[in-house]
Short mmCIF file of C-alpha atoms in Angstrom, two decimals:
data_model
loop_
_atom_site.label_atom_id
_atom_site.label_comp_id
_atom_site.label_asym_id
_atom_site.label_seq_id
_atom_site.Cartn_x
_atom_site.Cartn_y
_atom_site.Cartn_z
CA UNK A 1 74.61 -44.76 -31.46
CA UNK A 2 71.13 -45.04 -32.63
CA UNK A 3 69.27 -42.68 -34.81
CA UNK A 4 67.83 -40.37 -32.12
CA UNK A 5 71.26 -39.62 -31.31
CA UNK A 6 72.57 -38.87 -34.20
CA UNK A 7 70.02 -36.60 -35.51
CA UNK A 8 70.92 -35.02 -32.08
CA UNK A 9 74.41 -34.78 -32.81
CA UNK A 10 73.65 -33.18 -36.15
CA UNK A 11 70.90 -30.61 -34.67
CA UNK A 12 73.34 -29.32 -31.95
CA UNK A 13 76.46 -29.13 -33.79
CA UNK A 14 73.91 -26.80 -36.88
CA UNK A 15 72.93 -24.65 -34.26
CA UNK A 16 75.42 -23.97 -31.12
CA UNK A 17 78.65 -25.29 -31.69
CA UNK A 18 80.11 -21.83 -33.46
CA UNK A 19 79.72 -20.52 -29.95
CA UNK A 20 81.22 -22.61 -28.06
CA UNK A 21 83.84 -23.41 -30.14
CA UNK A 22 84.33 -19.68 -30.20
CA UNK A 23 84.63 -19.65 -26.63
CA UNK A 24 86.92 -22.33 -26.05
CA UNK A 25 89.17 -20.97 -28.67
CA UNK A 26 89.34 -17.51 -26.50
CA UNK A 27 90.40 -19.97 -23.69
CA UNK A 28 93.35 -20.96 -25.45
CA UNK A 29 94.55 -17.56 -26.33
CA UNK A 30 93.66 -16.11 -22.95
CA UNK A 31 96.10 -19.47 -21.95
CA UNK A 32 98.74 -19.08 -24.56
CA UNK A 33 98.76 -15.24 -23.85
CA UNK A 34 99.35 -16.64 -20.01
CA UNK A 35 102.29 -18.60 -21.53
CA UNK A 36 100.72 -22.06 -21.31
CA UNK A 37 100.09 -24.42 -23.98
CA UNK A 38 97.38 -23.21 -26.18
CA UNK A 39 94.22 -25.24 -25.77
CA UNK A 40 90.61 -24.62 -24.05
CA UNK A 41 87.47 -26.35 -23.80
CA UNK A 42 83.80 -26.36 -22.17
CA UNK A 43 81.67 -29.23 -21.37
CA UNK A 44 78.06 -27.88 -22.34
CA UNK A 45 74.42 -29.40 -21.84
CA UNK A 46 71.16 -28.32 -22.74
CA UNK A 47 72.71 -25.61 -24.13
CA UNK A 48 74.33 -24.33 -20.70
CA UNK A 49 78.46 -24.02 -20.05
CA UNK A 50 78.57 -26.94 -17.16
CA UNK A 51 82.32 -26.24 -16.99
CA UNK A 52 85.55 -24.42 -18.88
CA UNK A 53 89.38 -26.36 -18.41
CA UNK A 54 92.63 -24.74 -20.28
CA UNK A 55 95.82 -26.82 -20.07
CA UNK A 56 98.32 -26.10 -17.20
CA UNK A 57 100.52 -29.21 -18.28
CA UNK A 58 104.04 -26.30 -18.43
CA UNK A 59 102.94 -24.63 -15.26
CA UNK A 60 101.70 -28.04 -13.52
CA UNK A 61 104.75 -29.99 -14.98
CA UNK A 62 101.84 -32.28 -15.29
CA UNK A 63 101.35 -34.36 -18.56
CA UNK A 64 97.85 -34.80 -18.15
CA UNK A 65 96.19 -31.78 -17.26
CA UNK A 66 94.72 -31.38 -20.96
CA UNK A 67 91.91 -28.81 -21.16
CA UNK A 68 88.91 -31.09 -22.06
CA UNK A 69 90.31 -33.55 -18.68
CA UNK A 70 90.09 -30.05 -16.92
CA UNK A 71 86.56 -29.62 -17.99
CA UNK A 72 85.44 -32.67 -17.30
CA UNK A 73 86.99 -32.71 -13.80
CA UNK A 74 85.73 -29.29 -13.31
CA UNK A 75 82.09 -30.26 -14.67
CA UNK A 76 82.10 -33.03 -12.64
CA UNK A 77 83.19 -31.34 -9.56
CA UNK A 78 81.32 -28.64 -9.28
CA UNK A 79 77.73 -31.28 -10.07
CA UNK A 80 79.34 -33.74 -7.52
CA UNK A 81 78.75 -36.73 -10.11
CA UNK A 82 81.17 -38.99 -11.85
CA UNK A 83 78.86 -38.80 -15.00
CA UNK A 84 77.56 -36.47 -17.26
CA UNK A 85 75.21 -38.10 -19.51
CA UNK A 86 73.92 -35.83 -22.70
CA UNK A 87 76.92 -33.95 -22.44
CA UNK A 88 79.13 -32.42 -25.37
CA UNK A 89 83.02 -31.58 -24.47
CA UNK A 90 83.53 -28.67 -26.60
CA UNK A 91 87.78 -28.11 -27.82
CA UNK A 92 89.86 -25.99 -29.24
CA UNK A 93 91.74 -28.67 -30.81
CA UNK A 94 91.69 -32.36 -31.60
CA UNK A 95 91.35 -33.94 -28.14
CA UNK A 96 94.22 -36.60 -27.64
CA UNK A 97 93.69 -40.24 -26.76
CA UNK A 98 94.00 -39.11 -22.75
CA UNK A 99 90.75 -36.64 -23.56
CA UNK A 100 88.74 -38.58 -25.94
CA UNK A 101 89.10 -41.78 -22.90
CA UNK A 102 88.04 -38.91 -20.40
CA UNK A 103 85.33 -38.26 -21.96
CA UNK A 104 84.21 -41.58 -22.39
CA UNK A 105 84.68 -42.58 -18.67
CA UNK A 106 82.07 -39.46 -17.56
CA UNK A 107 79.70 -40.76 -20.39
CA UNK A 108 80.01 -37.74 -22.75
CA UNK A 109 78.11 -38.30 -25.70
CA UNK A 110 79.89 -36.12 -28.16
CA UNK A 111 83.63 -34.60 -28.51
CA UNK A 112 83.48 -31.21 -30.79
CA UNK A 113 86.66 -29.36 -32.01
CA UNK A 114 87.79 -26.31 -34.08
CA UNK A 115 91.59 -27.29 -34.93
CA UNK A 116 92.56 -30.23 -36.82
CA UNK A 117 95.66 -31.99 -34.35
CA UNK A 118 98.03 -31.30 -37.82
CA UNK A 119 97.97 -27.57 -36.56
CA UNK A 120 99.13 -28.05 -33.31
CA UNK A 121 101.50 -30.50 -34.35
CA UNK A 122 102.88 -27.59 -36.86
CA UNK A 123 103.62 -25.30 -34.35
CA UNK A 124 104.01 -27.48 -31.13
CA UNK A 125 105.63 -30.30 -32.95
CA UNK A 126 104.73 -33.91 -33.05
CA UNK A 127 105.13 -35.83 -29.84
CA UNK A 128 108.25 -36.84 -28.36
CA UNK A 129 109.72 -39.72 -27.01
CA UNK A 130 109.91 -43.53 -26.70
CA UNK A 131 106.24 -44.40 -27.00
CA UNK A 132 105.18 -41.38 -29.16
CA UNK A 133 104.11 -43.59 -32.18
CA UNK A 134 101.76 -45.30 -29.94
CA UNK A 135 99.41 -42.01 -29.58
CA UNK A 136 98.59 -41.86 -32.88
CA UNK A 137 97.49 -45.72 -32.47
CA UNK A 138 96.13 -45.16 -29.65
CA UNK A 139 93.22 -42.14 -30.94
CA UNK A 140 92.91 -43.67 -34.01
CA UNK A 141 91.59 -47.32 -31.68
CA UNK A 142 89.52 -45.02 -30.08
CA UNK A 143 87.92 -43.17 -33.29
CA UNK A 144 86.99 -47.05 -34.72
CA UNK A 145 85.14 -48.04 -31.61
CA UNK A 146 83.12 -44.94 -31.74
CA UNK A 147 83.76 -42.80 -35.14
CA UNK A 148 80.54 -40.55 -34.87
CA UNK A 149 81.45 -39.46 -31.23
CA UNK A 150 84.19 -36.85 -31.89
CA UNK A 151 83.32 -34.39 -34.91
CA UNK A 152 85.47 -31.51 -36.25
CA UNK A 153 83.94 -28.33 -37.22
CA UNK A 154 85.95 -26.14 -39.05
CA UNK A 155 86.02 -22.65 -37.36
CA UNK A 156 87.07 -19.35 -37.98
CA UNK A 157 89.85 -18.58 -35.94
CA UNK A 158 90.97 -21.51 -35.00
CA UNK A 159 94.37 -20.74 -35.86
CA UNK A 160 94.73 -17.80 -33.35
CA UNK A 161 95.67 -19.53 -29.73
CA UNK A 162 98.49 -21.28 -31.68
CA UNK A 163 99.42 -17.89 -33.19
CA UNK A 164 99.10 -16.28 -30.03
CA UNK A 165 101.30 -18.62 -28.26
CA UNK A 166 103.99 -18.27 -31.01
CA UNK A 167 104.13 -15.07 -30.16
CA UNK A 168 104.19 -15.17 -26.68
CA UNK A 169 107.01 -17.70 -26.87
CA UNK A 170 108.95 -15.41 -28.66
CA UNK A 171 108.98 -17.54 -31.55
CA UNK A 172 108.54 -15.65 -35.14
#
């Protein structure tokens, strides 16, 4: 990343990313309030909404339809190109290794997000299975080839889709 683009970087994220991020976060309670998994996201650029995505994995029994992949495929779709150069992916939450690779295959310059993954994990729980150790590897592998690319921002409210969908789970 050369300087030009990280001046960038820190320009956008000072002046529009409490927006978006505030929008993708209303995706994921709109989603957990529809009794999926709580996470949303918008790929944005030039200061325009490109696309939105929410996650349908429950509903699509489908372990990769993640929000930010939604957003991308949507972005992409709907601007018939497999790239989107100068783009942002905007999240409600720490994209995973699957996102943060999406994004990198359609040549998104920057990954934002409101919710540290050690909230979702909280209420979701940590990831199951025989190779869940290796996700963890896997994002952090990603975040050393690249560590300016994906950027938290803490934001108000980030806590509410996961609250939302605790509640529309039934769980106290």
């Amino acid at each position: 990343m050369n300087d030009d683009d990280h001046d960038h970087r820190l320009h956008w994220s000072a002046r529009g990313a409490t927006a978006f991020l505030g929008r993708a976060l209303e995706l994921a309670v709109e989603n957990a309030a529809a009794g999926q998994l709580p996470f949303g996201a918008l790929v944005v650029r030039d200061g325009q909404v490109l696309a939105t995505g929410v996650n349908t994995s429950l509903r699509d029994h489908d372990p990769t339809a993640h929000a930010e992949v939604a957003a991308i495929r949507n972005a992409c779709r709907d601007l018939q190109t497999l790239a989107l150069p100068g783009a942002t992916l905007v999240s409600s939450c720490e994209p995973c290794a699957l996102c943060h690779a999406a994004a990198a295959s359609a040549g998104i310059l920057r990954v934002v997000y409101a919710a540290p993954k050690e909230l979702a994990f909280a209420v979701l729980g940590a990831p199951q299975g025989p190779h869940a150790a290796l996700l963890p590897e896997m994002q952090q592998a990603l975040r050393t080839l690249v560590p300016e690319q994906v950027v938290h921002i803490p934001t108000e409210g980030a806590r509410r889709p996961f609250d939302r969908f605790t509640t529309s789970m039934g769980r106290p």
